[in-house]
CSV table of C-alpha atoms in Angstrom, one decimal:
chain,number,residue,atom,x,y,z
C,5,UNK,CA,43.5,18.5,-7.3
C,6,UNK,CA,46.7,19.0,-5.3
C,7,UNK,CA,49.8,20.3,-6.8
C,8,UNK,CA,52.3,17.8,-8.3
C,9,UNK,CA,55.5,17.0,-6.5
C,10,UNK,CA,57.8,15.2,-8.9
C,11,UNK,CA,61.5,14.5,-9.2
C,12,UNK,CA,63.5,16.7,-11.6
C,13,UNK,CA,63.9,13.8,-14.0
C,14,UNK,CA,60.2,13.4,-14.1
C,15,UNK,CA,59.6,17.1,-14.7
C,16,UNK,CA,62.1,17.1,-17.5
C,17,UNK,CA,60.7,14.0,-19.2
C,18,UNK,CA,57.0,14.6,-18.6
C,19,UNK,CA,56.7,18.2,-17.7
C,20,UNK,CA,53.7,18.9,-19.9
C,21,UNK,CA,51.7,16.2,-18.1
C,22,UNK,CA,53.1,17.2,-14.7
C,23,UNK,CA,51.9,20.8,-15.1
C,24,UNK,CA,48.4,19.5,-15.7
C,25,UNK,CA,48.0,18.6,-12.0
C,26,UNK,CA,46.7,15.1,-12.6
C,27,UNK,CA,48.9,13.2,-10.1
C,28,UNK,CA,52.4,12.8,-8.8
C,29,UNK,CA,55.1,11.4,-11.1
C,30,UNK,CA,58.0,9.5,-9.7
C,31,UNK,CA,61.0,8.8,-11.9
C,32,UNK,CA,61.9,5.2,-12.7
C,33,UNK,CA,65.7,4.8,-13.1
C,34,UNK,CA,67.0,3.3,-16.4
C,35,UNK,CA,64.4,4.1,-19.0
C,36,UNK,CA,63.3,7.6,-18.0
C,37,UNK,CA,59.7,6.6,-17.8
C,38,UNK,CA,57.5,7.4,-14.8
C,39,UNK,CA,54.7,5.8,-12.9
C,40,UNK,CA,51.6,7.7,-11.9
C,41,UNK,CA,51.0,8.0,-8.2
C,42,UNK,CA,48.3,9.7,-6.1
C,43,UNK,CA,49.6,12.9,-4.4
C,44,UNK,CA,48.4,11.8,-1.0
C,45,UNK,CA,49.4,8.1,-0.9
C,46,UNK,CA,51.9,5.8,-2.5
C,47,UNK,CA,52.4,3.6,-4.3
C,48,UNK,CA,49.8,3.2,-7.0
C,49,UNK,CA,46.9,4.4,-4.9
C,50,UNK,CA,44.8,6.2,-7.5
C,51,UNK,CA,41.0,5.8,-7.0
C,52,UNK,CA,40.0,2.2,-7.8
C,53,UNK,CA,43.7,1.1,-7.7
C,54,UNK,CA,44.5,2.5,-11.1
C,55,UNK,CA,48.1,2.4,-12.3
C,56,UNK,CA,49.3,4.3,-15.3
C,57,UNK,CA,52.9,4.1,-16.6
C,58,UNK,CA,54.0,7.1,-18.7
C,59,UNK,CA,56.7,7.0,-21.4
C,60,UNK,CA,57.7,9.1,-24.4
C,61,UNK,CA,56.9,7.6,-27.8
C,62,UNK,CA,56.9,8.2,-31.5
C,63,UNK,CA,53.1,8.4,-31.4
C,64,UNK,CA,50.5,8.6,-28.7
C,65,UNK,CA,49.1,5.2,-27.7
C,66,UNK,CA,47.1,4.0,-24.7
C,67,UNK,CA,47.4,0.3,-23.8
C,68,UNK,CA,45.4,-1.6,-21.2
C,69,UNK,CA,47.7,-4.1,-19.5
C,70,UNK,CA,45.2,-5.3,-16.9
C,71,UNK,CA,41.7,-4.2,-15.8
C,72,UNK,CA,43.2,-1.3,-13.8
C,73,UNK,CA,46.7,-1.0,-15.2
C,74,UNK,CA,47.6,1.1,-18.3
C,75,UNK,CA,50.6,2.3,-20.2
C,76,UNK,CA,50.4,5.6,-21.9
C,77,UNK,CA,53.0,6.6,-24.6
C,78,UNK,CA,52.8,10.1,-26.0
C,79,UNK,CA,54.6,12.2,-28.5
C,80,UNK,CA,53.5,15.6,-27.5
C,81,UNK,CA,52.9,16.5,-23.8
C,82,UNK,CA,51.1,19.7,-24.8
C,83,UNK,CA,48.6,17.8,-26.9
C,84,UNK,CA,45.0,17.4,-25.9
C,85,UNK,CA,44.9,13.6,-26.4
C,86,UNK,CA,47.6,12.4,-24.0
C,87,UNK,CA,46.3,14.4,-21.1
C,88,UNK,CA,42.7,13.4,-21.8
C,89,UNK,CA,43.8,9.7,-22.1
C,90,UNK,CA,45.6,10.1,-18.8
C,91,UNK,CA,42.5,11.5,-17.0
C,92,UNK,CA,40.4,8.6,-18.4
C,93,UNK,CA,42.8,5.9,-17.5
C,94,UNK,CA,43.3,7.3,-14.0
C,95,UNK,CA,39.6,7.3,-13.2
C,96,UNK,CA,38.0,4.1,-11.9
C,97,UNK,CA,35.1,2.8,-14.0
C,98,UNK,CA,31.8,4.3,-12.9
C,99,UNK,CA,33.4,7.3,-11.3
C,100,UNK,CA,32.9,10.9,-12.6
C,101,UNK,CA,35.4,11.9,-15.3
C,102,UNK,CA,36.3,15.5,-14.6
C,103,UNK,CA,38.9,17.8,-16.0
C,104,UNK,CA,37.1,21.1,-16.6
C,105,UNK,CA,37.7,23.6,-13.7
C,106,UNK,CA,33.9,24.0,-13.2
C,107,UNK,CA,33.5,20.2,-12.8
C,108,UNK,CA,36.5,19.9,-10.5
C,109,UNK,CA,35.1,22.6,-8.3
C,110,UNK,CA,31.7,20.9,-8.2
C,111,UNK,CA,33.2,17.5,-7.3
C,112,UNK,CA,35.1,19.1,-4.5
C,113,UNK,CA,31.9,20.4,-3.1
C,114,UNK,CA,30.2,17.0,-3.7
C,115,UNK,CA,32.9,15.3,-1.7
C,116,UNK,CA,32.2,17.5,1.3
C,117,UNK,CA,28.5,16.9,0.9
C,118,UNK,CA,29.0,13.2,0.8
C,119,UNK,CA,30.5,13.2,4.3
C,120,UNK,CA,27.2,14.5,5.7
C,121,UNK,CA,23.8,12.8,5.6
C,122,UNK,CA,21.6,15.7,4.3
C,123,UNK,CA,19.3,15.5,1.3
C,124,UNK,CA,20.8,16.6,-2.0
C,125,UNK,CA,19.0,17.9,-5.1
C,126,UNK,CA,21.0,17.4,-8.3
C,127,UNK,CA,19.9,19.7,-11.1
C,128,UNK,CA,20.9,19.7,-14.8
C,129,UNK,CA,19.9,19.0,-18.3
C,130,UNK,CA,19.1,15.4,-19.5
C,131,UNK,CA,22.1,13.3,-20.2
C,132,UNK,CA,24.7,15.2,-18.1
C,133,UNK,CA,25.5,12.4,-15.6
C,134,UNK,CA,23.3,13.2,-12.6
C,135,UNK,CA,23.1,9.6,-11.5
C,136,UNK,CA,26.9,9.2,-11.8
C,137,UNK,CA,27.2,12.1,-9.4
C,138,UNK,CA,24.6,10.6,-7.1
C,139,UNK,CA,26.5,7.3,-7.0
C,140,UNK,CA,29.7,9.2,-6.2
C,141,UNK,CA,28.1,10.9,-3.2
C,142,UNK,CA,26.8,7.5,-2.0
C,143,UNK,CA,30.1,5.7,-2.4
C,144,UNK,CA,31.9,8.5,-0.5
C,145,UNK,CA,29.4,8.6,2.4
C,146,UNK,CA,29.1,6.7,5.6
C,147,UNK,CA,26.3,4.7,3.9
C,148,UNK,CA,28.6,3.3,1.2
C,149,UNK,CA,28.3,-0.3,2.6
C,150,UNK,CA,24.5,0.0,2.4
C,151,UNK,CA,22.3,-0.3,-0.7
C,152,UNK,CA,22.1,2.3,-3.5
C,153,UNK,CA,18.6,2.1,-5.0
C,154,UNK,CA,17.7,4.2,-8.0
C,155,UNK,CA,14.2,4.7,-9.5
C,156,UNK,CA,13.3,6.8,-12.5
C,157,UNK,CA,10.0,8.5,-11.6
C,158,UNK,CA,9.3,9.3,-15.2
C,159,UNK,CA,9.7,5.7,-16.4
C,160,UNK,CA,7.1,4.3,-14.0
C,161,UNK,CA,3.3,4.2,-14.8
C,162,UNK,CA,1.6,6.7,-12.4
C,163,UNK,CA,-0.8,3.9,-11.2
C,164,UNK,CA,2.2,1.7,-10.1
C,165,UNK,CA,4.6,4.3,-8.7
C,166,UNK,CA,3.1,4.4,-5.2
C,167,UNK,CA,3.3,0.6,-4.8
C,168,UNK,CA,6.8,0.5,-6.3
C,169,UNK,CA,8.0,3.2,-3.9
C,170,UNK,CA,6.3,2.3,-0.7
C,171,UNK,CA,5.6,-1.4,-1.1
C,172,UNK,CA,2.3,-3.2,-0.6
C,173,UNK,CA,0.7,-5.9,1.4
C,174,UNK,CA,-0.6,-9.1,-0.1
C,175,UNK,CA,-4.1,-8.5,-1.6
C,176,UNK,CA,-3.7,-4.7,-1.3
C,177,UNK,CA,-5.0,-4.4,-4.9
C,178,UNK,CA,-6.0,-6.6,-7.8
C,179,UNK,CA,-3.0,-8.6,-8.9
C,180,UNK,CA,-1.1,-8.2,-5.6
C,181,UNK,CA,-0.6,-11.9,-5.0
C,182,UNK,CA,2.5,-11.4,-2.9
C,183,UNK,CA,3.7,-8.6,-0.5
C,184,UNK,CA,6.5,-6.4,-1.7
C,185,UNK,CA,8.7,-4.0,0.4
C,186,UNK,CA,9.1,-1.3,-2.3
C,187,UNK,CA,12.1,0.8,-3.2
C,188,UNK,CA,12.1,3.0,-0.1
C,189,UNK,CA,12.4,0.0,2.3
C,190,UNK,CA,14.9,-1.6,-0.1
C,191,UNK,CA,17.2,1.4,0.4
C,192,UNK,CA,17.0,1.1,4.3
C,193,UNK,CA,20.5,1.8,5.6
C,194,UNK,CA,21.6,3.3,2.3
C,195,UNK,CA,20.7,5.9,-0.3
C,196,UNK,CA,17.5,6.3,-2.4
C,197,UNK,CA,17.9,8.1,-5.7
C,198,UNK,CA,14.7,9.6,-7.0
C,199,UNK,CA,15.6,10.4,-10.6
C,200,UNK,CA,13.4,12.9,-12.5
C,201,UNK,CA,11.6,13.8,-9.3
C,202,UNK,CA,9.9,16.6,-11.2
C,203,UNK,CA,7.8,14.0,-13.0
C,204,UNK,CA,6.3,12.6,-9.7
C,205,UNK,CA,2.5,13.1,-9.5
C,206,UNK,CA,1.7,15.8,-7.0
C,207,UNK,CA,-0.7,13.5,-5.2
C,208,UNK,CA,2.2,11.1,-4.4
C,209,UNK,CA,4.5,14.0,-3.3
C,210,UNK,CA,2.6,14.3,0.0
C,211,UNK,CA,3.3,10.7,1.0
C,212,UNK,CA,7.0,11.1,0.0
C,213,UNK,CA,7.2,14.2,2.2
C,214,UNK,CA,5.8,12.3,5.2
C,215,UNK,CA,8.4,9.6,4.7
C,216,UNK,CA,11.2,12.1,4.6
C,217,UNK,CA,9.9,14.0,7.6
C,218,UNK,CA,9.0,11.1,9.9
C,219,UNK,CA,11.5,8.4,8.7
C,220,UNK,CA,8.7,5.9,8.1
C,221,UNK,CA,6.7,4.4,5.3
C,222,UNK,CA,3.2,2.9,5.2
C,223,UNK,CA,2.9,0.2,2.5
C,224,UNK,CA,-0.3,0.0,0.5
C,225,UNK,CA,-2.9,-2.0,2.4
C,226,UNK,CA,-1.1,-1.6,5.7
C,227,UNK,CA,-2.2,0.3,8.8
C,228,UNK,CA,1.1,0.5,10.7
C,229,UNK,CA,4.1,2.6,9.6
C,230,UNK,CA,7.5,0.8,9.1
C,231,UNK,CA,10.6,2.8,10.2
C,232,UNK,CA,13.2,3.4,7.5
C,233,UNK,CA,16.7,5.0,7.6
C,234,UNK,CA,17.5,6.4,4.2
C,235,UNK,CA,19.4,9.3,2.6
C,236,UNK,CA,17.5,10.8,-0.3
C,237,UNK,CA,19.2,12.2,-3.4
C,238,UNK,CA,16.8,13.7,-6.0
C,239,UNK,CA,17.7,14.5,-9.6
C,240,UNK,CA,15.7,16.7,-12.0
C,241,UNK,CA,16.0,18.4,-15.4
C,242,UNK,CA,13.1,20.7,-14.6
C,243,UNK,CA,13.1,24.2,-13.2
C,244,UNK,CA,11.5,23.2,-9.8
C,245,UNK,CA,10.9,26.7,-8.5
C,246,UNK,CA,8.8,27.3,-11.7
C,247,UNK,CA,7.0,24.0,-11.1
C,248,UNK,CA,6.3,25.1,-7.6
C,249,UNK,CA,5.0,28.5,-8.7
C,250,UNK,CA,2.7,27.0,-11.2
C,251,UNK,CA,1.3,24.4,-8.8
C,252,UNK,CA,2.9,21.3,-10.3
C,253,UNK,CA,5.3,20.6,-7.4
C,254,UNK,CA,4.8,20.9,-3.7
C,255,UNK,CA,6.7,23.8,-2.1
C,256,UNK,CA,7.2,21.9,1.2
C,257,UNK,CA,8.7,18.9,-0.6
C,258,UNK,CA,11.0,21.1,-2.7
C,259,UNK,CA,12.4,22.8,0.4
C,260,UNK,CA,12.8,19.4,2.0
C,261,UNK,CA,14.8,18.0,-0.9
C,262,UNK,CA,16.7,21.2,-1.7
C,263,UNK,CA,18.8,21.2,1.5
C,264,UNK,CA,22.0,21.2,-0.7
C,265,UNK,CA,21.6,21.8,-4.4
C,266,UNK,CA,24.2,20.7,-6.9
C,267,UNK,CA,24.1,22.0,-10.5
C,268,UNK,CA,25.6,20.0,-13.4
C,269,UNK,CA,26.2,22.2,-16.4
C,270,UNK,CA,25.5,21.2,-19.9
C,271,UNK,CA,28.5,19.5,-21.6
C,272,UNK,CA,29.0,22.5,-24.0
C,273,UNK,CA,29.6,24.6,-20.9
C,274,UNK,CA,32.4,22.4,-19.6
C,275,UNK,CA,34.5,21.7,-22.7
C,276,UNK,CA,37.4,20.5,-20.6
C,277,UNK,CA,35.4,17.3,-19.9
C,278,UNK,CA,34.7,16.4,-23.5
C,279,UNK,CA,38.0,14.8,-24.4
C,280,UNK,CA,38.5,12.8,-21.1
C,281,UNK,CA,34.9,11.6,-21.3
C,282,UNK,CA,35.5,10.5,-24.9
C,283,UNK,CA,38.5,8.4,-23.9
C,284,UNK,CA,36.7,7.0,-20.9
C,285,UNK,CA,33.9,5.8,-23.2
C,286,UNK,CA,36.5,4.2,-25.6
C,287,UNK,CA,37.8,2.3,-22.6
C,288,UNK,CA,34.3,1.3,-21.6
C,289,UNK,CA,33.5,-0.1,-25.0
C,290,UNK,CA,36.9,-1.7,-25.6
C,291,UNK,CA,37.2,-3.8,-22.5
C,292,UNK,CA,39.8,-6.2,-23.8
C,293,UNK,CA,43.4,-5.9,-22.9
C,294,UNK,CA,45.8,-4.4,-25.4
C,295,UNK,CA,46.1,-1.1,-27.3
C,296,UNK,CA,42.8,0.9,-27.6
C,297,UNK,CA,41.9,3.3,-30.4
C,298,UNK,CA,43.4,6.8,-29.8
C,299,UNK,CA,41.6,10.0,-30.7
C,300,UNK,CA,43.6,12.2,-33.0
C,301,UNK,CA,44.0,15.9,-32.3
C,302,UNK,CA,41.7,16.6,-35.4
C,303,UNK,CA,39.0,14.3,-34.0
C,304,UNK,CA,39.2,16.0,-30.6
C,305,UNK,CA,39.0,19.4,-32.2
C,306,UNK,CA,35.8,18.3,-34.0
C,307,UNK,CA,34.3,17.0,-30.7
C,308,UNK,CA,35.2,20.3,-28.9
C,309,UNK,CA,33.5,22.4,-31.6
C,310,UNK,CA,30.2,20.6,-31.3
C,311,UNK,CA,27.4,22.1,-29.2
C,312,UNK,CA,26.3,18.7,-27.6
C,313,UNK,CA,22.6,19.3,-27.2
C,314,UNK,CA,22.3,15.7,-26.1
C,315,UNK,CA,25.1,16.1,-23.6
C,316,UNK,CA,27.1,13.1,-22.4
C,317,UNK,CA,24.5,10.6,-23.7
C,318,UNK,CA,25.0,12.0,-27.2
C,319,UNK,CA,28.8,11.9,-26.8
C,320,UNK,CA,28.7,8.2,-26.0
C,321,UNK,CA,26.6,7.6,-29.2
C,322,UNK,CA,29.2,9.5,-31.2
C,323,UNK,CA,32.1,7.6,-29.7
C,324,UNK,CA,30.4,4.2,-30.3
C,325,UNK,CA,29.7,5.2,-33.9
C,326,UNK,CA,33.4,6.3,-34.3
C,327,UNK,CA,34.7,3.0,-33.0
C,328,UNK,CA,32.6,1.1,-35.5
C,329,UNK,CA,33.7,3.3,-38.4
C,330,UNK,CA,37.4,3.1,-37.4
C,331,UNK,CA,37.3,-0.6,-37.6
C,332,UNK,CA,40.5,-2.4,-36.6
C,333,UNK,CA,42.6,0.7,-36.8
C,334,UNK,CA,44.0,2.1,-33.6
C,335,UNK,CA,43.4,5.7,-34.6
C,336,UNK,CA,40.1,7.6,-34.5
C,337,UNK,CA,40.3,10.6,-36.9
C,338,UNK,CA,37.9,13.5,-37.7
C,339,UNK,CA,36.3,11.5,-40.5
C,340,UNK,CA,35.1,8.9,-38.0
C,341,UNK,CA,33.3,11.5,-35.9
C,342,UNK,CA,29.7,11.8,-37.2
C,343,UNK,CA,26.8,13.5,-35.6
C,344,UNK,CA,23.1,12.8,-36.0
C,345,UNK,CA,21.3,14.9,-38.6
C,346,UNK,CA,18.9,16.4,-36.1
C,347,UNK,CA,21.7,17.1,-33.7
C,348,UNK,CA,23.9,18.8,-36.3
C,349,UNK,CA,21.1,21.3,-36.9
C,350,UNK,CA,21.1,22.1,-33.2
C,351,UNK,CA,24.8,22.0,-32.9
C,352,UNK,CA,25.6,24.6,-35.5
C,353,UNK,CA,26.0,28.2,-34.4
C,354,UNK,CA,24.2,29.5,-37.4
C,355,UNK,CA,20.8,27.9,-38.1
C,356,UNK,CA,20.2,26.6,-41.5
C,357,UNK,CA,18.0,28.6,-43.8
C,358,UNK,CA,14.3,27.7,-43.8
C,359,UNK,CA,13.3,25.4,-46.7
C,360,UNK,CA,12.0,27.0,-49.8
C,361,UNK,CA,9.1,25.8,-51.9
C,362,UNK,CA,10.6,24.1,-55.0
C,363,UNK,CA,9.5,21.6,-57.6
C,364,UNK,CA,8.6,18.3,-55.8
C,365,UNK,CA,8.6,20.0,-52.4
C,366,UNK,CA,5.2,19.5,-50.9
C,367,UNK,CA,3.8,22.2,-48.6
C,368,UNK,CA,3.1,19.5,-46.0
C,369,UNK,CA,6.8,18.5,-46.0
C,370,UNK,CA,7.9,22.1,-45.4
C,371,UNK,CA,5.3,22.4,-42.6
C,372,UNK,CA,6.6,19.2,-41.0
C,373,UNK,CA,10.2,20.4,-41.3
C,374,UNK,CA,9.3,23.7,-39.7
C,375,UNK,CA,7.5,21.9,-36.8
C,376,UNK,CA,10.5,19.6,-36.3
C,377,UNK,CA,12.9,22.6,-36.2
C,378,UNK,CA,10.6,24.4,-33.8
C,379,UNK,CA,10.5,21.5,-31.4
C,380,UNK,CA,14.2,20.8,-31.5
C,381,UNK,CA,15.1,24.5,-31.0
C,382,UNK,CA,12.7,24.8,-28.1
C,383,UNK,CA,14.0,21.6,-26.4
C,384,UNK,CA,17.5,23.0,-26.7
C,385,UNK,CA,16.4,26.4,-25.3
C,386,UNK,CA,14.7,24.7,-22.3
C,387,UNK,CA,17.6,22.3,-21.6
C,388,UNK,CA,15.4,19.3,-22.7
C,389,UNK,CA,12.6,20.0,-20.2
C,390,UNK,CA,9.5,18.8,-21.9
C,391,UNK,CA,7.1,20.6,-19.7
C,392,UNK,CA,8.8,24.0,-20.3
C,393,UNK,CA,9.1,23.3,-24.0
C,394,UNK,CA,5.4,22.4,-24.3
C,395,UNK,CA,4.4,25.6,-22.6
C,396,UNK,CA,6.6,27.7,-24.9
C,397,UNK,CA,5.2,25.9,-28.0
C,398,UNK,CA,1.6,26.3,-26.7
C,399,UNK,CA,0.8,22.6,-26.7
C,400,UNK,CA,0.2,20.1,-24.0
C,401,UNK,CA,3.1,17.9,-22.7
C,402,UNK,CA,1.2,14.8,-23.9
C,403,UNK,CA,1.0,16.3,-27.4
C,404,UNK,CA,4.8,17.1,-27.3
C,405,UNK,CA,5.6,13.5,-26.3
C,406,UNK,CA,3.5,12.2,-29.2
C,407,UNK,CA,5.3,14.6,-31.7
C,408,UNK,CA,8.7,13.5,-30.3
C,409,UNK,CA,7.8,9.8,-30.7
C,410,UNK,CA,6.8,10.5,-34.4
C,411,UNK,CA,10.2,12.3,-34.9
C,412,UNK,CA,12.1,9.3,-33.5
C,413,UNK,CA,10.3,7.0,-35.9
C,414,UNK,CA,11.2,9.4,-38.7
C,415,UNK,CA,14.8,9.4,-37.6
C,416,UNK,CA,14.9,13.2,-36.8
C,417,UNK,CA,15.3,12.8,-33.0
C,418,UNK,CA,17.8,10.6,-31.1
C,419,UNK,CA,16.1,7.6,-29.8
C,420,UNK,CA,17.7,7.3,-26.4
C,421,UNK,CA,16.6,4.2,-24.5
C,422,UNK,CA,14.1,4.8,-21.7
C,423,UNK,CA,15.7,4.2,-18.4
C,424,UNK,CA,14.2,1.6,-16.1
C,425,UNK,CA,14.4,1.5,-12.3
C,426,UNK,CA,17.8,0.4,-11.2
C,427,UNK,CA,18.7,-1.4,-8.0
C,428,UNK,CA,22.3,-2.3,-7.1
C,429,UNK,CA,23.1,-5.9,-6.3
C,430,UNK,CA,21.9,-7.0,-3.0
C,431,UNK,CA,19.7,-3.9,-2.5
C,432,UNK,CA,16.3,-5.8,-2.4
C,433,UNK,CA,16.1,-8.1,0.5
């Protein structure tokens, strides 16, 4: 972000927030408060038209005055809370919330990549916000007026994925009573996001490669290709070079997608994002106008100390849980921050001691606990990549999925909802 240029009054009254480099502060005569402005344009031209009014107060409080208009009162400009709330309020809904230096550097690169039309491969652990980054690239590209079509390759049955991607003619297979254009043609003129590309069957990868190379698609049951104009962004939590080396991913498709790689780090590696993201989630789940619950410094310290094996997805679960526990109060304290039992075992620096055989402790229970611990630890070690975890455990990926499903039923693994293919409004014609 650019350096702040503010009046002396603003610097004196809000120096702590000025030094953070969030935006320009302009003094408002009379009450000593300041309105937040973008450094490049004025007035009130933050992304999404956000407007934030700053003022000193006896306690920190964030109030939503209108959908994109906020008032932030703060008692300590050096505190983590006010600055994090400012970042969240100044970010338009759906846009990446970034405050950590590593994230800001990555977003600067993403902005430059968006201006081009080259394929992008976004890599990172599950739950880090890869689709949010993909949407940012689309919305800052020349294709922003076109459709943004997202499909999760891992959520689709292998037998249906080809028809869903490339479309089909009427009668192409049993049950195809009507023709369908497919996700690739739905993205014509815009951007196609292939989420979890590492899960795509290798037999289908060749057809995708042809589409990318030739700019055309052949629907199932058709004999003539249909031209398409798309930009492809692919996301994965797998180590694709390893997948290529072991024959599970085509090398030619990998190089076709990996024109410009972007790496999103795990949340624990970008701690500067944790507090702003938490406030952004509070705003998301408290949409009504008025004062919103404010995270205390003790609560923020507890969030910062956690290892976040579930990344941003886990953080959202924790925030929603805290909002429920805080009730009607406007303060979220450390006592309202609760982590899942299984996650706490992964989040501690020192692992708990193995269970000992005691009265009433069946050997089968101890074996089950040890198996659960081994799976959780290996998933953390591999960044949530099931294939890599299965290989380290010496079992098939299918067996690992079965064990994980059993763990979810037992409440020892966070049951994140399976993502479905997502198509933005107006994308399918």
